[in-house]
mmCIF file with all atom_site columns, C-alpha atoms in Angstrom:
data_model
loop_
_atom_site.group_PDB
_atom_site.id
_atom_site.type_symbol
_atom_site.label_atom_id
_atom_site.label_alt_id
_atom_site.label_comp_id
_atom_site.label_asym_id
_atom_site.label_entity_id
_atom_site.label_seq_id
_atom_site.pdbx_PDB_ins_code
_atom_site.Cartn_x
_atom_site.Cartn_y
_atom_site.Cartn_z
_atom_site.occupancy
_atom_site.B_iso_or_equiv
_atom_site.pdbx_formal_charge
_atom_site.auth_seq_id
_atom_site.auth_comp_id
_atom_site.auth_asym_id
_atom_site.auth_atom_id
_atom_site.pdbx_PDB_model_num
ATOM 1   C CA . UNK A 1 1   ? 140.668 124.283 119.325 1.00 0.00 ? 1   UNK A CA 1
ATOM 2   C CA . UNK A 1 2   ? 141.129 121.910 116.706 1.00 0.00 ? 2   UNK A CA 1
ATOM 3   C CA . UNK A 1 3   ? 145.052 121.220 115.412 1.00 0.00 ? 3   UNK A CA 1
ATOM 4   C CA . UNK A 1 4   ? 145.321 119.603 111.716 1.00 0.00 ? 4   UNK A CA 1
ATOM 5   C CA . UNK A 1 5   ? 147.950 117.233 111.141 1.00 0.00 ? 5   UNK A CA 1
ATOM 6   C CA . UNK A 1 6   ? 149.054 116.688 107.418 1.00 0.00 ? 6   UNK A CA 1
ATOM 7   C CA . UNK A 1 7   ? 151.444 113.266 106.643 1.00 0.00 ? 7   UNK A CA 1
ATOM 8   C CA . UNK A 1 8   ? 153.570 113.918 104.115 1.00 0.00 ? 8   UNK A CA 1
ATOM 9   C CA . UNK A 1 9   ? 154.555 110.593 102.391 1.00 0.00 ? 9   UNK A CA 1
ATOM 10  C CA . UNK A 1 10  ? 157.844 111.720 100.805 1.00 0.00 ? 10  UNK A CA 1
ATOM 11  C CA . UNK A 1 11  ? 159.074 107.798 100.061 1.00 0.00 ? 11  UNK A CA 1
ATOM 12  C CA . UNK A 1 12  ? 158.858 105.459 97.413  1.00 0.00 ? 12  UNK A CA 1
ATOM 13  C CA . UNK A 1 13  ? 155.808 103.683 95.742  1.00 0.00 ? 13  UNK A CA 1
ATOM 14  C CA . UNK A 1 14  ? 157.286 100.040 96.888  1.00 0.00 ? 14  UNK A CA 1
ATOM 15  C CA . UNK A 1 15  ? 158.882 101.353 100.251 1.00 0.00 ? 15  UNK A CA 1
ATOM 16  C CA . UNK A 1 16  ? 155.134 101.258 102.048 1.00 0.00 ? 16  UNK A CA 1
ATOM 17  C CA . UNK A 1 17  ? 154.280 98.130  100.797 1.00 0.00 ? 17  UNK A CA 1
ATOM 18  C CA . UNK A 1 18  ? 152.177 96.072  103.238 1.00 0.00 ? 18  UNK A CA 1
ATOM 19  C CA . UNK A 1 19  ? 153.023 99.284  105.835 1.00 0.00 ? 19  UNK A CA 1
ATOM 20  C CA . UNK A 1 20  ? 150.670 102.018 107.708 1.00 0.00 ? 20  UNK A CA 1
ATOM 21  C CA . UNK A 1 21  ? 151.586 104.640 110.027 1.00 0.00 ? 21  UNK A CA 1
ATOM 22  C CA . UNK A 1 22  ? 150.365 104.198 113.003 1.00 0.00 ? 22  UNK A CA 1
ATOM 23  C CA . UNK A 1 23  ? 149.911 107.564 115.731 1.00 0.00 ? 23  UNK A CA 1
ATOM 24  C CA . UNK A 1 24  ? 149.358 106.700 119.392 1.00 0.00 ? 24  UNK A CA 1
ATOM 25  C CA . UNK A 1 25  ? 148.468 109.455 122.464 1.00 0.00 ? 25  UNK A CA 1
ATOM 26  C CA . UNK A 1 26  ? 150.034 107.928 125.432 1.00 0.00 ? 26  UNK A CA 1
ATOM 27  C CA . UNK A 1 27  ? 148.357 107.464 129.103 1.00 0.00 ? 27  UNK A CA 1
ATOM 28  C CA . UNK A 1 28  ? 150.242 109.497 131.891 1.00 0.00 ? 28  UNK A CA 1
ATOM 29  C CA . UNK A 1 29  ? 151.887 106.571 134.418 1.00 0.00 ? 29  UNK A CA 1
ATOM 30  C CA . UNK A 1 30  ? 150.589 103.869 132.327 1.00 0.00 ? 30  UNK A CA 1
ATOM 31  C CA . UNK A 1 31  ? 150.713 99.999  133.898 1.00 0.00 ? 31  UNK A CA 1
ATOM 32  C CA . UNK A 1 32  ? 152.432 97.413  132.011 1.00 0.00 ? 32  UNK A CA 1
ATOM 33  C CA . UNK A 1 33  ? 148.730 95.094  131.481 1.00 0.00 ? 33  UNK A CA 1
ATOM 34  C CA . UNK A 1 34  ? 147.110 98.673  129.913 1.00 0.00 ? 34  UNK A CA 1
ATOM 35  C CA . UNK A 1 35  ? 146.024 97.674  126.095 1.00 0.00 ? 35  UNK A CA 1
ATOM 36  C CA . UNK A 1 36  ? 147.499 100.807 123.999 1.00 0.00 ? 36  UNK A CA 1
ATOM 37  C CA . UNK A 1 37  ? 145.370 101.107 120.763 1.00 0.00 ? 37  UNK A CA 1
ATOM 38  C CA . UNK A 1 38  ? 146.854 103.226 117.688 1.00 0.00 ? 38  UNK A CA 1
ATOM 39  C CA . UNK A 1 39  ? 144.787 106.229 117.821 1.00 0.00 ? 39  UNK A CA 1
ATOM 40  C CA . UNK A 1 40  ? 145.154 106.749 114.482 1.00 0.00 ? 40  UNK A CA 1
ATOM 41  C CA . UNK A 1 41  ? 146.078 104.242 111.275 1.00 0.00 ? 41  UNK A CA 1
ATOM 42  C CA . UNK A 1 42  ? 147.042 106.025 108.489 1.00 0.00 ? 42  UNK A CA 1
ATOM 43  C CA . UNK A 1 43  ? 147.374 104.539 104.817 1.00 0.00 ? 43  UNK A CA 1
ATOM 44  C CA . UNK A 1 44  ? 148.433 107.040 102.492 1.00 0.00 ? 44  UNK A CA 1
ATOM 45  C CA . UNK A 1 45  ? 150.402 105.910 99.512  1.00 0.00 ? 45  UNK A CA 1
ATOM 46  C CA . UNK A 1 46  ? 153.758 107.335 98.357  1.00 0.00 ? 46  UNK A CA 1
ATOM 47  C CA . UNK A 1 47  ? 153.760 110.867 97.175  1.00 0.00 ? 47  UNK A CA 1
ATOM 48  C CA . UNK A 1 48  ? 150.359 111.585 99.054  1.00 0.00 ? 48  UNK A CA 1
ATOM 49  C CA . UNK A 1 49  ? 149.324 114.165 101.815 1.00 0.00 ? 49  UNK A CA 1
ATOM 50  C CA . UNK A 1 50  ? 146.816 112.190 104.431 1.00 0.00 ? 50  UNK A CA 1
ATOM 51  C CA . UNK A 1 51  ? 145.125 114.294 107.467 1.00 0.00 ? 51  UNK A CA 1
ATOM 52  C CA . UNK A 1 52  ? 143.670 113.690 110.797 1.00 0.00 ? 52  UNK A CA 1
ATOM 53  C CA . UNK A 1 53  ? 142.456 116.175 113.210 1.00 0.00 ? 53  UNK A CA 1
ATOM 54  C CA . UNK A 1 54  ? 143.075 116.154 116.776 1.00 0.00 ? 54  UNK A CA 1
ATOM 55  C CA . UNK A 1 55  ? 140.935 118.283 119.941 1.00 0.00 ? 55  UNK A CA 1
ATOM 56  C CA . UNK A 1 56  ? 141.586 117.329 123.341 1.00 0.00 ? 56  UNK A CA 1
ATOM 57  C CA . UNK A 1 57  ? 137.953 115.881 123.943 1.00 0.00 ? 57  UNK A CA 1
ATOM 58  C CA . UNK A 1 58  ? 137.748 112.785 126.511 1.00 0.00 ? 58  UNK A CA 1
ATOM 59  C CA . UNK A 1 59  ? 135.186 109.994 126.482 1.00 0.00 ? 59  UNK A CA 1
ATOM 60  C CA . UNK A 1 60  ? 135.105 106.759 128.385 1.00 0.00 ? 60  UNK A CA 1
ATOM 61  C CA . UNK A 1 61  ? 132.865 103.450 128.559 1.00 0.00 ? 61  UNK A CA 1
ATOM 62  C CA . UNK A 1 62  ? 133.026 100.341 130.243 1.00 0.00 ? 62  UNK A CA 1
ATOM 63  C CA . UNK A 1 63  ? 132.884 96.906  129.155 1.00 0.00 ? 63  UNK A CA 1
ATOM 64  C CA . UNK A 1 64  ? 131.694 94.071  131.068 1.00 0.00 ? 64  UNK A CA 1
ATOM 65  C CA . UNK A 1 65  ? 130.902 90.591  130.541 1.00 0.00 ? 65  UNK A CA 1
ATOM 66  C CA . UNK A 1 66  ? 126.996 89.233  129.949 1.00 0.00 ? 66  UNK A CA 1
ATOM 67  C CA . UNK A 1 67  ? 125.977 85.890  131.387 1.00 0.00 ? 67  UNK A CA 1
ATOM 68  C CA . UNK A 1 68  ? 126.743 83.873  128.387 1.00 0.00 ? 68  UNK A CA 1
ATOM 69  C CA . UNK A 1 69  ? 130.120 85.923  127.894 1.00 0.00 ? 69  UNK A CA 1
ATOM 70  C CA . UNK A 1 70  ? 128.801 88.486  125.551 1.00 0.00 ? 70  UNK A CA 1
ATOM 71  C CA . UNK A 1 71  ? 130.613 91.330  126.200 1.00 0.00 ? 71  UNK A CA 1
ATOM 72  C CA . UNK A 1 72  ? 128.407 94.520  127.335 1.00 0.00 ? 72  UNK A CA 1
ATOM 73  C CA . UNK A 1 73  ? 129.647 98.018  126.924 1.00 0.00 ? 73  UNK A CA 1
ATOM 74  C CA . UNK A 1 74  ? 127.779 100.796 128.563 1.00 0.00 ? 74  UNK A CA 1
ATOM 75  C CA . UNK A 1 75  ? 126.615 104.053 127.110 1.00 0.00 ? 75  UNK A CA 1
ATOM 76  C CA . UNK A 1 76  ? 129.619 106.508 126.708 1.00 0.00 ? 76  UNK A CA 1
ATOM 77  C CA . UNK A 1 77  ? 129.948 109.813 128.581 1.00 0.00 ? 77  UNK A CA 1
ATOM 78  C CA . UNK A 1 78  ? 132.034 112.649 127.676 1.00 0.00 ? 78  UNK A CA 1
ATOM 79  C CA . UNK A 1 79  ? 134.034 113.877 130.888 1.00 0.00 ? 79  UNK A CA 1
ATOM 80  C CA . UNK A 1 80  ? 136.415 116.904 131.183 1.00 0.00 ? 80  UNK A CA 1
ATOM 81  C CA . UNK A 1 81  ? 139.443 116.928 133.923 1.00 0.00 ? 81  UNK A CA 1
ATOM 82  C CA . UNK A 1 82  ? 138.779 116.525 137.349 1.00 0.00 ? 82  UNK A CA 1
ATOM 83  C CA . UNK A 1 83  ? 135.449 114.704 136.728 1.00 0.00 ? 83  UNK A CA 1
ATOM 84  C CA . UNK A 1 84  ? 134.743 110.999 138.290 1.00 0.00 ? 84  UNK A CA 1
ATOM 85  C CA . UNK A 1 85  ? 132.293 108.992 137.000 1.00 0.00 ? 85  UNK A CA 1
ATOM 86  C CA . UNK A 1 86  ? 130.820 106.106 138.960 1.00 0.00 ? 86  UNK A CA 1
ATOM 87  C CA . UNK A 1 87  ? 129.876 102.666 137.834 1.00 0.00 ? 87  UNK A CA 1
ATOM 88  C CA . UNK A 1 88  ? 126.687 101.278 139.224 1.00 0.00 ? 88  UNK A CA 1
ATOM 89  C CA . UNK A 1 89  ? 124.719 98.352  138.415 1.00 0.00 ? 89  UNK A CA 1
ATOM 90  C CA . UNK A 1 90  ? 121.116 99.872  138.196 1.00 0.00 ? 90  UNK A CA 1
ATOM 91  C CA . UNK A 1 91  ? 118.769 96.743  139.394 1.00 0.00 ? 91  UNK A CA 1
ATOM 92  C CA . UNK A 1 92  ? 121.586 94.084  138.875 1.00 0.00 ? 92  UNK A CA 1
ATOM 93  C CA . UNK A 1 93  ? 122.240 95.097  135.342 1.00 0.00 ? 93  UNK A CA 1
ATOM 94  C CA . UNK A 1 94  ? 125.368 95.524  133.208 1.00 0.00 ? 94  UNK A CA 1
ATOM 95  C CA . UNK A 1 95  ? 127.313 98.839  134.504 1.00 0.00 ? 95  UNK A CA 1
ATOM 96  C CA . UNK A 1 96  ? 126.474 101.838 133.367 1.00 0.00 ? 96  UNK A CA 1
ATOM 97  C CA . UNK A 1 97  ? 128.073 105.576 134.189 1.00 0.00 ? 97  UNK A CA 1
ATOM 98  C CA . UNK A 1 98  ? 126.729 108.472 135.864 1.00 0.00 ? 98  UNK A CA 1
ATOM 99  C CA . UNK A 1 99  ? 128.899 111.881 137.681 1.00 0.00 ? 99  UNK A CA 1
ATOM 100 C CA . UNK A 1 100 ? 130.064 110.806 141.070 1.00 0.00 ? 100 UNK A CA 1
ATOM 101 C CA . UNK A 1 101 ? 129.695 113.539 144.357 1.00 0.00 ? 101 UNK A CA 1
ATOM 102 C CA . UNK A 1 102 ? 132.225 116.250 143.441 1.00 0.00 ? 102 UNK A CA 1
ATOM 103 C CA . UNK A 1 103 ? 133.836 115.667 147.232 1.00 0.00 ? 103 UNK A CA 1
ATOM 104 C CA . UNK A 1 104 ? 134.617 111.943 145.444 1.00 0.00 ? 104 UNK A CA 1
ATOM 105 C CA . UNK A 1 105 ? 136.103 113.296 142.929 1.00 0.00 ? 105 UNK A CA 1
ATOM 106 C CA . UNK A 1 106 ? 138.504 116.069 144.783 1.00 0.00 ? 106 UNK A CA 1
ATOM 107 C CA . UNK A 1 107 ? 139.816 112.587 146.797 1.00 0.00 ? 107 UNK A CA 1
ATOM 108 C CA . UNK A 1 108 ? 140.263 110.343 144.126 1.00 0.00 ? 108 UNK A CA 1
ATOM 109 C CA . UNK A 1 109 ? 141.698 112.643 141.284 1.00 0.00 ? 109 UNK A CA 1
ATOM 110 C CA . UNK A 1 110 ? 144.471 115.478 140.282 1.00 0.00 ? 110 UNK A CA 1
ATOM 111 C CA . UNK A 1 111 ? 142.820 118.463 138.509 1.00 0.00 ? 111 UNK A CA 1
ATOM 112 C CA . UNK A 1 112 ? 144.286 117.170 135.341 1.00 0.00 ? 112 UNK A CA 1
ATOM 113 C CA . UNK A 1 113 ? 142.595 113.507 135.764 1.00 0.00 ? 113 UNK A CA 1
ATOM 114 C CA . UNK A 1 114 ? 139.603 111.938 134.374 1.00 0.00 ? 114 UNK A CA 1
ATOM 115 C CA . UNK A 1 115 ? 138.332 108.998 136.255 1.00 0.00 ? 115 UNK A CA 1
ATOM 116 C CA . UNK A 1 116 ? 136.163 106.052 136.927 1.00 0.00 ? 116 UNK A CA 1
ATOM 117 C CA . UNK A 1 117 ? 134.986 104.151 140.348 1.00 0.00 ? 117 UNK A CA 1
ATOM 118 C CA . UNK A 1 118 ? 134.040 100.719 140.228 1.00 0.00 ? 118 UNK A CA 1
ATOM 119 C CA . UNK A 1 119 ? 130.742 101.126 142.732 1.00 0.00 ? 119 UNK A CA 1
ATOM 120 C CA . UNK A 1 120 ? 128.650 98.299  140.433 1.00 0.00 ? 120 UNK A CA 1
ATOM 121 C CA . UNK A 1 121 ? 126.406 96.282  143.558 1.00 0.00 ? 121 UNK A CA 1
ATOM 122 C CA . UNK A 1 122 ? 125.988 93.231  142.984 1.00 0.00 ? 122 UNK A CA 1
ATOM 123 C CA . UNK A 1 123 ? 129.808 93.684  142.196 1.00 0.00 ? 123 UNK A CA 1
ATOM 124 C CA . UNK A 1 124 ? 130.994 93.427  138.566 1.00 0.00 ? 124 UNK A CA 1
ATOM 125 C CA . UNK A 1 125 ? 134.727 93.721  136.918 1.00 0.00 ? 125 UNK A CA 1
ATOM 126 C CA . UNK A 1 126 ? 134.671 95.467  134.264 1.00 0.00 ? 126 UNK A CA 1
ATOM 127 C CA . UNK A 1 127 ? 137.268 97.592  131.780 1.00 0.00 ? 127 UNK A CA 1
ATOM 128 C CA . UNK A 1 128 ? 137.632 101.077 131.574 1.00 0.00 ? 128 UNK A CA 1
ATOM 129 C CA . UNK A 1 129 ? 138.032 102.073 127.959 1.00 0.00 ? 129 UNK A CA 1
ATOM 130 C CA . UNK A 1 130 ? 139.361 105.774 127.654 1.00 0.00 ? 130 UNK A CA 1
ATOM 131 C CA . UNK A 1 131 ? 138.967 107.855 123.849 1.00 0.00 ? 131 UNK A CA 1
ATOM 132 C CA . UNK A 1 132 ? 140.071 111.366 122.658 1.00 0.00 ? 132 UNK A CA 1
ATOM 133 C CA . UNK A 1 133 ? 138.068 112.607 119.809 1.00 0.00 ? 133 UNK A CA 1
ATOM 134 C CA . UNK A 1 134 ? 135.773 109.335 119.936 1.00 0.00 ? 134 UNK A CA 1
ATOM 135 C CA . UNK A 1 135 ? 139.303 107.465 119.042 1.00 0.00 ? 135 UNK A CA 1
ATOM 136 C CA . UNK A 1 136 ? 140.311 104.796 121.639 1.00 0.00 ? 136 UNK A CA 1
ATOM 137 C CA . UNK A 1 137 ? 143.341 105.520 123.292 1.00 0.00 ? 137 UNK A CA 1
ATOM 138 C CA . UNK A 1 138 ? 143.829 102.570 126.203 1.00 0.00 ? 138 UNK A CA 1
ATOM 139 C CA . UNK A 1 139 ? 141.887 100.100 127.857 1.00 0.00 ? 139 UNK A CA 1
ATOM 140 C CA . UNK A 1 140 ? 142.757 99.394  131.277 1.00 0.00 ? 140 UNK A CA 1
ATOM 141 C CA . UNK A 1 141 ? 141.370 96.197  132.763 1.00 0.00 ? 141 UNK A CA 1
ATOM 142 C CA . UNK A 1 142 ? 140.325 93.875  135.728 1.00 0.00 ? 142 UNK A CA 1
ATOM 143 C CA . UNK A 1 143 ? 138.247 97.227  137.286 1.00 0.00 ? 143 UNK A CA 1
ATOM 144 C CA . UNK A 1 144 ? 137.703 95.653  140.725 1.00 0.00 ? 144 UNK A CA 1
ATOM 145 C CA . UNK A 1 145 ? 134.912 96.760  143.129 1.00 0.00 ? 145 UNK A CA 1
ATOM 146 C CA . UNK A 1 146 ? 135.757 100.219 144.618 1.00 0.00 ? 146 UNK A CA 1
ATOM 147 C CA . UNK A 1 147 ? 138.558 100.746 142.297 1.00 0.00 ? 147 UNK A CA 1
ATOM 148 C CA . UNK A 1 148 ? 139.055 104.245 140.819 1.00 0.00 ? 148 UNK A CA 1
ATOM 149 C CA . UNK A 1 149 ? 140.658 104.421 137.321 1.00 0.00 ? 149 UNK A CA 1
ATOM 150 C CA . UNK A 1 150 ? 142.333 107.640 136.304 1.00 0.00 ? 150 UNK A CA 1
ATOM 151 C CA . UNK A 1 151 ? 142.854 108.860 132.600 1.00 0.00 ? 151 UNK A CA 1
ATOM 152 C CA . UNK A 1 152 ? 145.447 111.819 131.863 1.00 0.00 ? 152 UNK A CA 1
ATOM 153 C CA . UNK A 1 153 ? 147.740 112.371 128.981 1.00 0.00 ? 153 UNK A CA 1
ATOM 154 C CA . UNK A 1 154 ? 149.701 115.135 127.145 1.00 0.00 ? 154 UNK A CA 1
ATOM 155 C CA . UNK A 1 155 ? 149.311 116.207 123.752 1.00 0.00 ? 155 UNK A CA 1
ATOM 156 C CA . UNK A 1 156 ? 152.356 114.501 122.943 1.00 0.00 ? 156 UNK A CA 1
ATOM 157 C CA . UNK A 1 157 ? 152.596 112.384 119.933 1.00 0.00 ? 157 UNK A CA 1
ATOM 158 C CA . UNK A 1 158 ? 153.754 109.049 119.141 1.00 0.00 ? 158 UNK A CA 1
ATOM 159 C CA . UNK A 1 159 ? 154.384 108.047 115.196 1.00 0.00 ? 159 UNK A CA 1
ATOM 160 C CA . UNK A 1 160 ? 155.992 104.664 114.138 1.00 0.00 ? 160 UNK A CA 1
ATOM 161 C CA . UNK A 1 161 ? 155.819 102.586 110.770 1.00 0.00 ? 161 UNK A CA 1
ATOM 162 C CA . UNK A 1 162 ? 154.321 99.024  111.055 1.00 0.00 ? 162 UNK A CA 1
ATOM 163 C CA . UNK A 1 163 ? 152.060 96.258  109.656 1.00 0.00 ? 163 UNK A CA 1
ATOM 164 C CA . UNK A 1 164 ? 148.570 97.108  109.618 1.00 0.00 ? 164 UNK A CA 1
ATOM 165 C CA . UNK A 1 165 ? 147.053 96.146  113.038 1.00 0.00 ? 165 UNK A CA 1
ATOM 166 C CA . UNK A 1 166 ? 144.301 93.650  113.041 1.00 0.00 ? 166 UNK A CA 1
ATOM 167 C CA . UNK A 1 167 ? 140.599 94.571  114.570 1.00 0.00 ? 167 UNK A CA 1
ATOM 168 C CA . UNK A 1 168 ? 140.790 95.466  118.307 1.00 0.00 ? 168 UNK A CA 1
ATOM 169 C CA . UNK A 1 169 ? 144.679 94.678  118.061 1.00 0.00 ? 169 UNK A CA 1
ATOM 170 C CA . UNK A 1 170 ? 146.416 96.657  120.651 1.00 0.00 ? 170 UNK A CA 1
ATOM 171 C CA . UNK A 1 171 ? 150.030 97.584  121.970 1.00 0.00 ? 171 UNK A CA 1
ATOM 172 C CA . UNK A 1 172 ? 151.646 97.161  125.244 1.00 0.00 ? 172 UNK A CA 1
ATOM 173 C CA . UNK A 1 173 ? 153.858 100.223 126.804 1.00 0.00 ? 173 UNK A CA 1
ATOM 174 C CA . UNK A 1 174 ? 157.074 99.205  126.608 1.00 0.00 ? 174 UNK A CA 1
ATOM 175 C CA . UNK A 1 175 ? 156.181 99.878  122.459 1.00 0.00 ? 175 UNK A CA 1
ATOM 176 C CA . UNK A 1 176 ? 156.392 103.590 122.936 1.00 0.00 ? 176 UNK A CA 1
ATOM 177 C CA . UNK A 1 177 ? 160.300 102.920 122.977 1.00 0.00 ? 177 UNK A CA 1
ATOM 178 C CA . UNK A 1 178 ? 160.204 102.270 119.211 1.00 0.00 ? 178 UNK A CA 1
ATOM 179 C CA . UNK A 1 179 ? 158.179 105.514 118.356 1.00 0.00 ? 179 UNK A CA 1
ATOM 180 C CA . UNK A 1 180 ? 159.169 108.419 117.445 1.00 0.00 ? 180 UNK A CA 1
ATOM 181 C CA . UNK A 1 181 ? 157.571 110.992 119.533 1.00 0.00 ? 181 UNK A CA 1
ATOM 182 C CA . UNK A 1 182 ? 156.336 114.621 119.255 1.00 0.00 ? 182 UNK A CA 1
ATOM 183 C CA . UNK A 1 183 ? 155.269 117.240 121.920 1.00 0.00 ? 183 UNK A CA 1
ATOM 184 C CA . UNK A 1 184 ? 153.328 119.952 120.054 1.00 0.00 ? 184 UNK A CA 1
ATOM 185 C CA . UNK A 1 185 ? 153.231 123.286 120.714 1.00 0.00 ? 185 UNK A CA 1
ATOM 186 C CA . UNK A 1 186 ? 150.214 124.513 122.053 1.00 0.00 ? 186 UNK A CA 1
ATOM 187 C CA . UNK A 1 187 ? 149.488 127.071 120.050 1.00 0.00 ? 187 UNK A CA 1
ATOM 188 C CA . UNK A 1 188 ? 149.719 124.991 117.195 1.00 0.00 ? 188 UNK A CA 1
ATOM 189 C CA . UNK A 1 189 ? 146.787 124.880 114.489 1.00 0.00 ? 189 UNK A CA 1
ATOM 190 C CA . UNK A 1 190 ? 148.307 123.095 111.447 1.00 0.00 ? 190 UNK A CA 1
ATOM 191 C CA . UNK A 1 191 ? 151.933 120.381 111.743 1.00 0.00 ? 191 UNK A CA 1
ATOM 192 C CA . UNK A 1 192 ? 152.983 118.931 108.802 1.00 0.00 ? 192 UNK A CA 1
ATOM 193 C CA . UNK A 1 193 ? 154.477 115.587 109.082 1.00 0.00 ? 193 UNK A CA 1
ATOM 194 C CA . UNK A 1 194 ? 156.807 114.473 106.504 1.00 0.00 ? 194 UNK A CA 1
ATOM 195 C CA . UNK A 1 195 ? 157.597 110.257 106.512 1.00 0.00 ? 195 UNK A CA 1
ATOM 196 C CA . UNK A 1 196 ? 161.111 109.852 104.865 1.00 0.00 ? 196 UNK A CA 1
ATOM 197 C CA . UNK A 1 197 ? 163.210 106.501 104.467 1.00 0.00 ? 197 UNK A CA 1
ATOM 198 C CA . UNK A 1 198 ? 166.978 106.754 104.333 1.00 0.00 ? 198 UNK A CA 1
ATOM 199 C CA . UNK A 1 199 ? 169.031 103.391 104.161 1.00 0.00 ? 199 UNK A CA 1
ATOM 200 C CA . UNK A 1 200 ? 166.266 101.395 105.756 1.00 0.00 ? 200 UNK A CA 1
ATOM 201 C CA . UNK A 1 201 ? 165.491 103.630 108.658 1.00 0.00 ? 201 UNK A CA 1
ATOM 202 C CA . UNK A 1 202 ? 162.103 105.640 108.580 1.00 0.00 ? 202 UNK A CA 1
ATOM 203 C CA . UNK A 1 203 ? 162.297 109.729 109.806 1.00 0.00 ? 203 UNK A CA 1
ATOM 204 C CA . UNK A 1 204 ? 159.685 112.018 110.733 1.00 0.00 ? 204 UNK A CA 1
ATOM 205 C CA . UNK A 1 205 ? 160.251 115.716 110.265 1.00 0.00 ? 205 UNK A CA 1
ATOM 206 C CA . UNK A 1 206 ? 157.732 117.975 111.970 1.00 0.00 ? 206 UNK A CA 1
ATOM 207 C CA . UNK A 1 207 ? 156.958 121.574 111.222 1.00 0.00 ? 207 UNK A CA 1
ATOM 208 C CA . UNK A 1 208 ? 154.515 123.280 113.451 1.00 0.00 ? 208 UNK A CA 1
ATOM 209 C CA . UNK A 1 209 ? 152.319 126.643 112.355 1.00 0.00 ? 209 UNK A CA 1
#
């Protein structure tokens, strides 16, 4: 089930100047070196109404690095909770993904995990990039040989004001502190957002239906 979010930019033409909103999903336990991209960038103007849509549909990929240091990234797979999917080096090539033994899984994983096991022979490190709704959401990196990854989050929501990231910019955790976050209900279809600025300080009002 799909849940529409509407941003309501009630602020001044000159107050977003050179700003975006940014919207994150945060990683369950996340390490400090996990890259955090903003899941969404938003850059409505003042007075306008900008929407994203968000389904809780997990994806993951890999990238590695090529013999002249071209980065590879494998095919992506789309994975639901409690699945493991296993890196392997098919004939010495670049990793790609394929289901792991179900037994694996039940080892390495909670119910409510997604996963990847670095079993790439001849061993290769690689990075374990995790999406929701084909939107990246974290990288984690330095997958060593025999390593399992594990992906979970909650549908809660992360919304800050900031300078327009730059291409394949990303965040570190200890951002999250300067967020305002929001835990929807589940039963939520539509949540209006509305972005107000009072004596310098930026707000978010949320109203769930």
């Amino acid at each position: 089930m799909a849940t529409n979010f509407n941003v309501i930019y009630d602020v001044e033409s000159d107050e977003l100047q050179g700003k975006t909103v940014l919207v994150f999903l945060k990683p369950q336990n996340p390490q400090r070196n996990y890259l955090i991209h903003a899941w969404q960038v938003l850059t409505g103007s003042a007075g306008a109404t900008e929407s994203f849509s968000y389904e809780a549909n997990i994806a993951t990929d890999v990238t590695s690095t090529g013999v002249n240091d071209n980065k590879i990234v494998s095919g992506r797979q789309q994975l639901l909770p409690g699945q493991l999917l296993s890196a392997v080096s098919p004939n010495g090539l670049s990793p790609k993904l394929q289901p792991a033994a179900t037994s694996l899984a039940q080892t390495k994983l909670t119910p409510q995990q997604c996963g990847v096991i670095n079993q790439t022979n001849p061993y290769t490190q690689f990075d374990s990039n995790w999406y929701v709704n084909d939107k990246p959401v974290v990288t984690m990196p330095y997958v060593d040989t025999n390593m399992t990854v594990s992906f979970e989050y909650l549908p809660n929501f992360y919304f800050m004001v900031a300078t327009p990231p730059m291409v394949g910019q990303t965040y570190i955790v200890q951002n999250f502190s300067d967020m305002t976050q929001y835990v929807m209900p589940i039963t939520a279809t539509e949540v209006n957002v509305t972005l107000t600025r009072n004596q310098g300080l930026w707000t978010f009002d949320f109203a769930a239906q």
